[in-house]
Short mmCIF file of C-alpha atoms in Angstrom, two decimals:
data_model
loop_
_atom_site.label_atom_id
_atom_site.label_comp_id
_atom_site.label_asym_id
_atom_site.label_seq_id
_atom_site.Cartn_x
_atom_site.Cartn_y
_atom_site.Cartn_z
CA MET A 1313 68.45 171.79 155.33
CA ILE A 1314 69.06 169.61 152.29
CA LYS A 1315 68.36 171.32 148.94
CA GLN A 1316 67.00 169.58 145.85
CA GLU A 1317 70.11 170.45 143.80
CA GLU A 1318 72.32 168.68 146.37
CA VAL A 1319 70.72 165.27 145.69
CA TYR A 1320 69.37 163.21 142.81
CA LYS A 1321 66.64 160.60 142.69
CA ILE A 1322 67.71 156.97 142.70
CA GLY A 1323 64.44 155.18 143.44
CA ARG A 1324 61.31 154.80 145.52
CA LEU A 1325 60.38 152.93 148.69
CA GLY A 1326 57.78 150.19 148.47
CA LYS A 1327 55.97 148.26 151.16
CA ALA A 1328 57.22 147.34 154.60
CA HIS A 1329 58.86 143.91 154.71
CA GLY A 1330 58.57 141.77 157.81
CA VAL A 1331 57.99 143.06 161.31
CA LYS A 1332 61.40 144.53 162.21
CA GLY A 1333 61.24 147.73 160.15
CA GLU A 1334 62.66 146.69 156.78
CA VAL A 1335 61.22 148.35 153.69
CA SER A 1336 61.56 147.39 150.01
CA PHE A 1337 63.51 149.85 147.90
CA GLN A 1338 63.10 149.87 144.11
CA PHE A 1339 66.19 151.56 142.71
CA ASP A 1340 67.25 152.87 139.32
CA ASP A 1341 70.87 153.38 140.35
CA ASP A 1342 72.94 151.18 142.69
CA ILE A 1343 75.20 154.08 143.69
CA PHE A 1344 74.34 153.47 147.35
CA ASP A 1345 76.14 150.12 147.06
CA ARG A 1346 79.11 151.41 145.05
CA VAL A 1347 79.84 154.53 147.11
CA ASP A 1348 80.26 154.52 150.87
CA ALA A 1349 77.23 156.41 152.18
CA ASP A 1350 75.85 156.19 155.69
CA TYR A 1351 72.48 157.59 154.71
CA LEU A 1352 69.90 158.04 151.97
CA VAL A 1353 67.66 161.07 151.64
CA LEU A 1354 63.88 160.58 151.62
CA ASP A 1355 61.25 163.04 150.45
CA ILE A 1356 58.86 163.24 153.41
CA ASP A 1357 55.92 165.52 152.54
CA GLY A 1358 58.13 167.72 150.35
CA ILE A 1359 60.99 167.95 152.84
CA LEU A 1360 64.28 166.15 152.15
CA VAL A 1361 65.22 164.17 155.27
CA PRO A 1362 68.36 162.02 155.76
CA PHE A 1363 67.74 158.46 157.00
CA PHE A 1364 70.76 156.53 158.21
CA ILE A 1365 71.12 153.00 156.87
CA GLU A 1366 71.46 150.23 159.44
CA GLU A 1367 71.74 147.49 156.81
CA TYR A 1368 70.46 146.42 153.41
CA ARG A 1369 70.39 143.35 151.21
CA PHE A 1370 69.53 142.84 147.58
CA ARG A 1371 66.45 140.88 146.55
CA SER A 1372 67.00 141.36 142.81
CA ASP A 1373 68.85 143.61 140.37
CA VAL A 1374 66.39 146.44 141.06
CA VAL A 1375 65.03 145.79 144.58
CA ALA A 1376 66.77 145.89 147.94
CA LEU A 1377 65.45 145.51 151.47
CA VAL A 1378 66.64 148.41 153.61
CA LYS A 1379 66.62 148.75 157.39
CA PHE A 1380 66.94 152.36 158.53
CA CYS A 1381 68.14 153.31 162.02
CA ASP A 1382 65.27 153.94 164.48
CA ILE A 1383 62.68 152.35 162.15
CA ASP A 1384 62.04 149.23 164.22
CA THR A 1385 58.47 148.21 163.50
CA GLN A 1386 56.38 147.28 160.51
CA GLU A 1387 54.11 150.26 161.24
CA ARG A 1388 57.01 152.77 161.18
CA ALA A 1389 58.35 151.22 157.97
CA ALA A 1390 54.88 151.38 156.39
CA GLU A 1391 54.85 155.16 156.95
CA LEU A 1392 57.73 155.42 154.47
CA THR A 1393 55.90 153.59 151.65
CA GLY A 1394 55.92 155.61 148.45
CA CYS A 1395 58.71 158.01 149.45
CA ASN A 1396 61.13 159.00 146.74
CA VAL A 1397 64.75 158.15 147.59
CA PHE A 1398 67.64 160.48 146.77
CA PHE A 1399 71.43 160.23 146.94
CA PRO A 1400 73.83 163.07 147.87
CA ARG A 1401 75.56 164.44 144.77
CA HIS A 1402 78.81 165.26 146.60
CA LEU A 1403 79.30 161.60 147.54
CA ALA A 1404 78.53 160.40 144.01
CA GLU A 1405 80.95 162.92 142.49
CA GLU A 1406 83.79 161.68 144.70
CA GLU A 1407 83.61 158.35 142.87
CA ASP A 1408 86.20 158.05 140.08
CA ALA A 1409 83.87 156.37 137.60
CA GLU A 1410 81.60 158.10 135.10
CA PRO A 1411 78.52 159.61 136.71
CA SER A 1412 75.30 157.65 136.37
CA LEU A 1413 72.56 158.93 134.08
CA ALA A 1414 70.27 159.63 137.04
CA SER A 1415 72.87 161.96 138.56
CA LEU A 1416 72.85 164.13 135.42
CA VAL A 1417 69.41 165.57 136.12
CA GLY A 1418 69.94 169.31 136.67
CA TYR A 1419 73.07 169.47 134.47
CA HIS A 1420 73.20 171.95 131.60
CA VAL A 1421 73.69 170.63 128.06
CA VAL A 1422 76.23 172.60 125.99
CA GLU A 1423 76.72 172.23 122.23
CA ALA A 1424 80.35 171.11 121.72
CA LYS A 1425 81.08 172.94 118.46
CA ASP A 1426 80.15 176.45 119.63
CA ASN A 1427 79.76 176.15 123.43
CA ARG A 1428 76.14 177.29 123.14
CA MET A 1429 73.92 176.53 126.14
CA VAL A 1430 71.15 174.21 124.90
CA GLY A 1431 69.14 173.71 128.11
CA ARG A 1432 68.93 172.06 131.49
CA ILE A 1433 68.11 168.35 131.95
CA ALA A 1434 64.78 167.95 133.76
CA SER A 1435 64.63 164.15 133.65
CA ILE A 1436 65.92 160.99 132.02
CA ASP A 1437 63.46 159.11 129.80
CA ASP A 1438 64.39 155.43 129.94
CA SER A 1439 61.03 154.09 128.77
CA THR A 1440 62.57 152.93 125.49
CA VAL A 1441 65.82 151.19 124.53
CA ASN A 1442 67.33 154.57 123.60
CA MET A 1443 67.60 156.73 126.71
CA LEU A 1444 66.82 160.41 126.32
CA PHE A 1445 67.63 163.60 128.19
CA GLU A 1446 64.40 165.54 128.61
CA LEU A 1447 65.16 169.25 128.84
CA GLU A 1448 63.13 171.64 130.96
CA ASP A 1449 61.54 173.07 127.79
CA GLY A 1450 60.33 169.60 126.75
CA ARG A 1451 62.89 168.92 124.02
CA LEU A 1452 64.48 165.45 123.93
CA ILE A 1453 68.13 164.66 123.21
CA PRO A 1454 69.53 161.11 122.89
CA ALA A 1455 71.68 160.23 125.94
CA SER A 1456 74.14 158.42 123.72
CA ASP A 1457 77.82 157.92 124.55
CA GLU A 1458 78.62 158.75 120.92
CA LEU A 1459 77.12 162.24 121.31
CA ILE A 1460 78.63 163.09 124.71
CA GLU A 1461 82.06 164.67 124.45
CA SER A 1462 82.63 165.37 128.14
CA ILE A 1463 80.92 165.68 131.50
CA ASP A 1464 82.08 168.33 133.98
CA THR A 1465 80.77 167.41 137.44
CA LYS A 1466 82.12 170.60 139.03
CA GLU A 1467 80.40 172.93 136.53
CA ARG A 1468 77.49 170.49 136.15
CA THR A 1469 77.60 170.62 132.35
CA ILE A 1470 77.55 168.02 129.58
CA LYS A 1471 79.27 168.93 126.34
CA MET A 1472 77.52 167.16 123.45
CA HIS A 1473 77.74 166.89 119.67
CA ILE A 1474 74.07 167.40 118.82
CA PRO A 1475 73.10 166.41 115.27
CA GLU A 1476 72.02 169.36 113.16
CA GLY A 1477 68.27 169.87 113.11
CA LEU A 1478 67.60 167.68 116.17
CA LEU A 1479 66.70 170.60 118.41
CA GLU A 1480 64.22 171.98 115.87
CA LEU A 1481 62.04 168.85 115.99
#
């Protein structure tokens, strides 16, 4: 059984496309194209289920058409409309590059100067130009490269230099 902490959200499925089982996929992170993965994980009625990718092609910078194995009709593809799409963390962490912002959900933020645990990231707010880490307690911290000292993917922590007084707002 796939657990929520083993994956992170990278997008959502849209409508069926055509009659051969393709479905549109609106993604926030193109990790599925950068890292060799045979499958994506879909949230089907609260259960995380792996779906193996037969093929995909990009329609734009944020939309791809995906054909999953054994989804061969428009009706079967339509059943997947609205499903959240997740990517396995272990595959993303094998990549040498910096982790994507979406993969940092669930990481703990640690204050760099005194190693104090600040909180756990619940989501990424990208509704403005300045992206924010939203902590589980509702506090917001700028997701700025200038504030991030290091990211430990094994310990799932982000060491940050948080400006004084920011957490009291």
